[in-house]
mmCIF file of C-alpha atoms in Angstrom:
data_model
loop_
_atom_site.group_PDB
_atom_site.id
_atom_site.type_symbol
_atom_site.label_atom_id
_atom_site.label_comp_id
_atom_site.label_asym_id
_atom_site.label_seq_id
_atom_site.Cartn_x
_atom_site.Cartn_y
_atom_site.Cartn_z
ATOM 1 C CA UNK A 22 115.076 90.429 96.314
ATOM 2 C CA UNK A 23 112.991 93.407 97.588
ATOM 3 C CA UNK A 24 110.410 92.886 94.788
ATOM 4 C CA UNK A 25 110.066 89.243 95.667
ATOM 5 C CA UNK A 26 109.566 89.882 99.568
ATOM 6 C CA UNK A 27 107.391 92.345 99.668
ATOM 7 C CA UNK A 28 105.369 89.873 97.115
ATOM 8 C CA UNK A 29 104.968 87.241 100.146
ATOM 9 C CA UNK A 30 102.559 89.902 101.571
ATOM 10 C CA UNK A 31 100.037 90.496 98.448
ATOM 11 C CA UNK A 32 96.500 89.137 99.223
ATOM 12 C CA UNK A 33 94.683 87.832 96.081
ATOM 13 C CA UNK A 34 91.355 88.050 97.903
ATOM 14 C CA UNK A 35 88.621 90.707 99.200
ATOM 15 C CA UNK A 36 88.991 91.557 102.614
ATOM 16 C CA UNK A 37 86.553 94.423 103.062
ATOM 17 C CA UNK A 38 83.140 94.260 103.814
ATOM 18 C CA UNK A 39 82.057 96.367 101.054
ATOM 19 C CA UNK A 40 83.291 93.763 98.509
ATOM 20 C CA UNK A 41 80.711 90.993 100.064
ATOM 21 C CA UNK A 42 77.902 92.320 97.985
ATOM 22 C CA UNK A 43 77.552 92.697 94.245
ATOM 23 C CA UNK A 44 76.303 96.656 94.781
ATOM 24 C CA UNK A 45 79.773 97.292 96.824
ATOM 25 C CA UNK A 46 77.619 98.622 99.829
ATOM 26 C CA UNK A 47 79.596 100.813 101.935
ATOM 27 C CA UNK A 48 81.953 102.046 98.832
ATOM 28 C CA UNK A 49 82.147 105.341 99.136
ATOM 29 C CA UNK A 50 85.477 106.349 98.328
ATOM 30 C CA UNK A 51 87.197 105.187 94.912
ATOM 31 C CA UNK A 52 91.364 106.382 94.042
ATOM 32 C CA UNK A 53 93.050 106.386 90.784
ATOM 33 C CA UNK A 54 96.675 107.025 90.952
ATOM 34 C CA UNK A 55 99.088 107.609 87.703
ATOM 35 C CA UNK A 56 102.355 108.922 86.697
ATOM 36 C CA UNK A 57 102.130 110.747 83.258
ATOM 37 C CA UNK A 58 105.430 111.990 81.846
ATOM 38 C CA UNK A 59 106.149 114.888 79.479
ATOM 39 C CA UNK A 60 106.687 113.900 75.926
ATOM 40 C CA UNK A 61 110.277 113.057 75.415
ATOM 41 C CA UNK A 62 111.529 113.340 78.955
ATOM 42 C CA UNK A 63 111.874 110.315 80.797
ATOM 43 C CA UNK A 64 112.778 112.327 83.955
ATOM 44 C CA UNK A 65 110.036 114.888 84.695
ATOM 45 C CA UNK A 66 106.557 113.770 85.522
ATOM 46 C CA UNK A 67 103.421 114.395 86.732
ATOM 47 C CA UNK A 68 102.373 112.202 90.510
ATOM 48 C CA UNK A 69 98.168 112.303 90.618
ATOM 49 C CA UNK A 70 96.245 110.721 93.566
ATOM 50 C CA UNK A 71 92.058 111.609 92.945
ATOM 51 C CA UNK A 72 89.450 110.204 94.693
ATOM 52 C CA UNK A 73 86.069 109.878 93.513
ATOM 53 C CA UNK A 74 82.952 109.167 94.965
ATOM 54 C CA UNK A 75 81.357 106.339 94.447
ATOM 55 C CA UNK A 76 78.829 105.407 93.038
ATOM 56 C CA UNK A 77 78.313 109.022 91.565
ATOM 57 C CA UNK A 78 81.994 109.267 90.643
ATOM 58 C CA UNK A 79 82.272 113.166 91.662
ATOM 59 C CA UNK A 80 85.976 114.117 92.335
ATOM 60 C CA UNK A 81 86.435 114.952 96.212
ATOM 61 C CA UNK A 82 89.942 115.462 96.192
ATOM 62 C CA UNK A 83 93.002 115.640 93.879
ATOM 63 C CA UNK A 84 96.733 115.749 94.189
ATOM 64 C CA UNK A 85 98.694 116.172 90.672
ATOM 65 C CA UNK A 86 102.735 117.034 91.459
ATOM 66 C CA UNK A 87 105.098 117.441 88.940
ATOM 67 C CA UNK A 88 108.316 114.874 90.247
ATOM 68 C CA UNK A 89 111.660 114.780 89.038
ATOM 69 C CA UNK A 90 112.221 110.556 88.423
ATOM 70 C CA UNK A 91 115.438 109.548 89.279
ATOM 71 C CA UNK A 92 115.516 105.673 89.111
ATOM 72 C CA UNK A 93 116.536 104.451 85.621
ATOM 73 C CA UNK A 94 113.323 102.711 83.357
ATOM 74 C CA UNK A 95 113.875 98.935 83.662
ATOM 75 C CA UNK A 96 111.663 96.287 82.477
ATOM 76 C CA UNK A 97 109.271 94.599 85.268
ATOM 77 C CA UNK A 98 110.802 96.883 87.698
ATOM 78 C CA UNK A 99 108.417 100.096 86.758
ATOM 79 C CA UNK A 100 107.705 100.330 90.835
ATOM 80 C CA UNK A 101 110.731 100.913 91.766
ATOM 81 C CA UNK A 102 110.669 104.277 89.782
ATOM 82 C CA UNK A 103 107.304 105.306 89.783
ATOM 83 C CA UNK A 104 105.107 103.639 93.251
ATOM 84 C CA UNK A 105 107.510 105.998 95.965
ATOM 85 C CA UNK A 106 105.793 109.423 93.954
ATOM 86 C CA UNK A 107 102.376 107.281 94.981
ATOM 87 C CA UNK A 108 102.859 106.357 98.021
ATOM 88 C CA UNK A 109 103.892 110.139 99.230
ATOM 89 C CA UNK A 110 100.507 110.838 97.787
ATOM 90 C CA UNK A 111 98.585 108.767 100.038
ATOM 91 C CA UNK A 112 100.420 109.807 102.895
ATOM 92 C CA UNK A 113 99.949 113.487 102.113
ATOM 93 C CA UNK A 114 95.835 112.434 101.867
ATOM 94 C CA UNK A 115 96.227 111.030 104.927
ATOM 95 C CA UNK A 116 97.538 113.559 106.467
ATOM 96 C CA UNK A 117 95.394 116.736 105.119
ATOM 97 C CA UNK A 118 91.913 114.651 104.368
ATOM 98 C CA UNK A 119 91.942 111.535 106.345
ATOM 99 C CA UNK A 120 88.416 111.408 105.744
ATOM 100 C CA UNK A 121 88.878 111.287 101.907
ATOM 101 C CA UNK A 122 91.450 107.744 102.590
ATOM 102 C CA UNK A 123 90.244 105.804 99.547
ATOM 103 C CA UNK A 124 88.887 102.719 100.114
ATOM 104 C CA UNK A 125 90.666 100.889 97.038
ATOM 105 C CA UNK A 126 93.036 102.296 94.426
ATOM 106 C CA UNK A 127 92.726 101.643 90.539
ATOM 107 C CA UNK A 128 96.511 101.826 89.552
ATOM 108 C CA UNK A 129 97.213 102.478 85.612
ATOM 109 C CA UNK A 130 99.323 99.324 85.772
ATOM 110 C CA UNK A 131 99.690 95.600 86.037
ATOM 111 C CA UNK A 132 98.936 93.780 89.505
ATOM 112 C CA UNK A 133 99.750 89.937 89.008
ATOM 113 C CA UNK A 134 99.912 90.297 85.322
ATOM 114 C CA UNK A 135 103.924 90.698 85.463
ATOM 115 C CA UNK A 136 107.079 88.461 85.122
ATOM 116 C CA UNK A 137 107.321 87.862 88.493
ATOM 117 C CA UNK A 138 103.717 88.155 89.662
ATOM 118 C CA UNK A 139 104.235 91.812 90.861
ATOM 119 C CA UNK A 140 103.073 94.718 89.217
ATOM 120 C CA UNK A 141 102.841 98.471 90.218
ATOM 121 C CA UNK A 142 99.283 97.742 91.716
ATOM 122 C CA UNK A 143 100.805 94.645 93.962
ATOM 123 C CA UNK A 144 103.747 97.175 95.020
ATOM 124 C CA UNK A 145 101.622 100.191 95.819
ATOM 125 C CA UNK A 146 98.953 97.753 97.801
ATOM 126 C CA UNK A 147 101.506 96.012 99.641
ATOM 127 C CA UNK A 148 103.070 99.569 100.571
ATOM 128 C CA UNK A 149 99.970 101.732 101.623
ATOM 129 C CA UNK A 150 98.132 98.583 102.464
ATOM 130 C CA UNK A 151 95.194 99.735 100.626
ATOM 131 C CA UNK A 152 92.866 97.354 98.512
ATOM 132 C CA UNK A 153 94.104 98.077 94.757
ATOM 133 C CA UNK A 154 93.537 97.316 91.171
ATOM 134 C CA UNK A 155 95.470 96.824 88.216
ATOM 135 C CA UNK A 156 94.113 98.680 85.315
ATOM 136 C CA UNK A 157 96.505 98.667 82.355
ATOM 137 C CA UNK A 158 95.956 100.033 78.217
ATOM 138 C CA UNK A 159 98.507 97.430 76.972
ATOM 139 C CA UNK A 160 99.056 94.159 77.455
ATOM 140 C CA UNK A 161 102.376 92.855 78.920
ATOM 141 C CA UNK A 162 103.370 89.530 77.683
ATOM 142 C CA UNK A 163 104.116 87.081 80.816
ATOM 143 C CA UNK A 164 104.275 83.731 81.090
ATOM 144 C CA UNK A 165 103.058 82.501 77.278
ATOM 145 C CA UNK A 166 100.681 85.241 77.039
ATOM 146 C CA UNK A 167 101.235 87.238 73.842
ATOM 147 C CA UNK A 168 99.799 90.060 71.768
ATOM 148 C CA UNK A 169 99.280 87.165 69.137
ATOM 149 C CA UNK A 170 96.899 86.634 65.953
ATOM 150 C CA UNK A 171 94.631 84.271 68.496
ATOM 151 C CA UNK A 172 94.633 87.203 71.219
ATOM 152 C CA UNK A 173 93.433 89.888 68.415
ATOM 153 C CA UNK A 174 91.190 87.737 67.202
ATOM 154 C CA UNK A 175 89.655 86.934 70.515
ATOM 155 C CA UNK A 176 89.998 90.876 71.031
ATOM 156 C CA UNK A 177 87.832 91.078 67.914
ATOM 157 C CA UNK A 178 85.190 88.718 69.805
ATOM 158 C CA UNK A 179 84.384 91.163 72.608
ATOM 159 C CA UNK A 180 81.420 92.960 70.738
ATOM 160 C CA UNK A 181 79.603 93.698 73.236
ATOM 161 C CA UNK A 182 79.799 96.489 76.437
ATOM 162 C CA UNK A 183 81.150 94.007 79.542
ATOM 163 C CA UNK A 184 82.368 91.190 77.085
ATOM 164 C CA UNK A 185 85.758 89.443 78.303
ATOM 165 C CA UNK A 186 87.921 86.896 78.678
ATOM 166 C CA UNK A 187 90.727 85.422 80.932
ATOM 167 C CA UNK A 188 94.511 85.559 80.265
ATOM 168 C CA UNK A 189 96.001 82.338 81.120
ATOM 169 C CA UNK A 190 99.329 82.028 81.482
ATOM 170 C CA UNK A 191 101.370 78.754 80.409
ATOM 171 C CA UNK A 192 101.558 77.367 83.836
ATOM 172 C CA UNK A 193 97.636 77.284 84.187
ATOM 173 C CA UNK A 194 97.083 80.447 86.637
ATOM 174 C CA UNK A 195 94.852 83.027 85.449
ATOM 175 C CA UNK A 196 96.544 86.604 85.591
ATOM 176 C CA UNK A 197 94.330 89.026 84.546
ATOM 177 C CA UNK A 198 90.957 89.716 82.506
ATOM 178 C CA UNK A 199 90.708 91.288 79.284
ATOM 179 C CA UNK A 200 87.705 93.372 79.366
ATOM 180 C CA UNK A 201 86.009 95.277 76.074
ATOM 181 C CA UNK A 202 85.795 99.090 76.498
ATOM 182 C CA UNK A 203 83.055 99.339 74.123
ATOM 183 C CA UNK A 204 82.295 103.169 75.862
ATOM 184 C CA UNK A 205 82.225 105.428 72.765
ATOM 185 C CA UNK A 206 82.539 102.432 70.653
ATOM 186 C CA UNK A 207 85.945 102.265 71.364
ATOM 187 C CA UNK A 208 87.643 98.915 70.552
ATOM 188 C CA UNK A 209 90.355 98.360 72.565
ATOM 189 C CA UNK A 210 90.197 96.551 75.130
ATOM 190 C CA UNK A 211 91.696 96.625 79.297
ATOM 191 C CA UNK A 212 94.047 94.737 80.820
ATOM 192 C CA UNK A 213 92.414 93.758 84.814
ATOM 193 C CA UNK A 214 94.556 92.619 87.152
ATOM 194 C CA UNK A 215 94.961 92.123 90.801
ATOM 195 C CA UNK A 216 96.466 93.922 92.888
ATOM 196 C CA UNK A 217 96.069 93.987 96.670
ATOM 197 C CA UNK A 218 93.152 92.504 98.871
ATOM 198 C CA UNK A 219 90.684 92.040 95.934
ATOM 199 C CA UNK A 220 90.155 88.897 94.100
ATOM 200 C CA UNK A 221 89.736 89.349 90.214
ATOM 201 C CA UNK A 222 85.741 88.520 89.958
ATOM 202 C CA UNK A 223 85.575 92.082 92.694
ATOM 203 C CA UNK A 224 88.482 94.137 90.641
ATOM 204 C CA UNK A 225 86.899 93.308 87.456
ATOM 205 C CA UNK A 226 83.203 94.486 88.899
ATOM 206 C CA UNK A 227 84.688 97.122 90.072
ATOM 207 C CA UNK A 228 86.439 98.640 87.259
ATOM 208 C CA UNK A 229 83.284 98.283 85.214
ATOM 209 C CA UNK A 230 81.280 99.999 87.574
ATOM 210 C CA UNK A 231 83.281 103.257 87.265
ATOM 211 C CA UNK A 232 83.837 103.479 83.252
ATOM 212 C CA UNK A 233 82.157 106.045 81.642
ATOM 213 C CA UNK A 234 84.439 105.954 78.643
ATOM 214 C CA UNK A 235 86.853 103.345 77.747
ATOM 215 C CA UNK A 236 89.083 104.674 80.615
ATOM 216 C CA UNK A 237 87.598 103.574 84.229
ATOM 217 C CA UNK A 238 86.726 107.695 85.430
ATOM 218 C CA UNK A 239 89.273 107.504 88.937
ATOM 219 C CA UNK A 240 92.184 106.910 86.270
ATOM 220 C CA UNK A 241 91.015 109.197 83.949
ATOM 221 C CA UNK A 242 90.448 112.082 85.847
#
């Protein structure tokens, strides 16, 4: 119920000025938020907010906290145990830099590439209200789409640095873009999705604009 209300308030589609212009004029400030947990606990993690500049991609300001995770794992509910460490984050930013607010977060997560059309990134946007971007390693199979022979072979396809192609689900929307990470001729590919007040052409721009590895740099760092 909570999931499906606070979905009524995503907005598939750029709002900010900076996203009017292919060069993102005005983007100065990029986050990447993550929760990375300790090999073979499923309770103790680590909470990181940084935020790069952009477009240099320099780290101005990071905030890594080691959580204690409470809120059982449960499939397509991955918000509800991970976004409240993320949203404490921003608040803290806010707080002690508010001139280092990100202008848009890239979430390691799915956005509208989720059962019910609401990922981590949707969750976390709707929450801080802050343009964001889903940015996930694997795929999650919605709606028809699956980690199939035709999706490795059309894996296979992306040669090229800034190949991709859309995931469609089976009732016709598109939910994400698979994107090749051909940075250090690594093959696999990422799974773009949207998130918060960015359409998908802008997140998927976006993203590409701050990978200097397979890993888009605000996430990675």
């Amino acid at each position: 119920r909570e999931q499906a209300q606070l979905k009524a308030s995503v907005v598939e589609e750029d709002t900010e000025e900076w996203q009017k212009d292919a060069s993102f004029t005005g983007l100065e400030r990029v986050g990447g938020v993550d929760l990375s947990y300790i090999k073979g606990d499923d309770t103790t993690a680590c909470a990181s907010l940084v935020v790069l500049s952009y477009p240099a991609l320099e780290v101005l300001y990071e905030d890594c906290r080691m959580v204690a995770v409470s809120a059982p794992y449960v499939a397509g509910f991955l918000a509800f145990r991970e976004v409240p460490f993320l949203v404490e984050a921003v608040q803290r930013l806010q707080q002690e830099e508010p001139k280092l607010k990100p202008q848009v977060l890239l979430v390691d997560g799915n956005g509208l590439l989720h059962p019910r059309g609401f990922g981590v990134a949707c969750h976390l946007g709707v929450l801080t209200d802050l343009p964001c971007i889903g940015v996930a390693k694997n795929l999650l199979q919605v709606d028809g789409v699956v980690r199939d022979e035709l999706h490795r072979e059309q894996i296979r396809s992306l040669q090229r640095e800034g190949d991709m192609f859309p995931l469609t689900g089976t009732s016709g929307g598109v939910l994400g873009m698979v994107s090749c990470g051909d940075y250090n001729n690594s093959s696999k590919p990422l799974y773009i999705s949207v998130g918060h007040r960015v359409c998908l052409e802008t997140a998927v721009h976006l993203v590409k604009s701050c990978c200097r590895y397979r890993i888009p740099e605000p996430i990675r760092q």
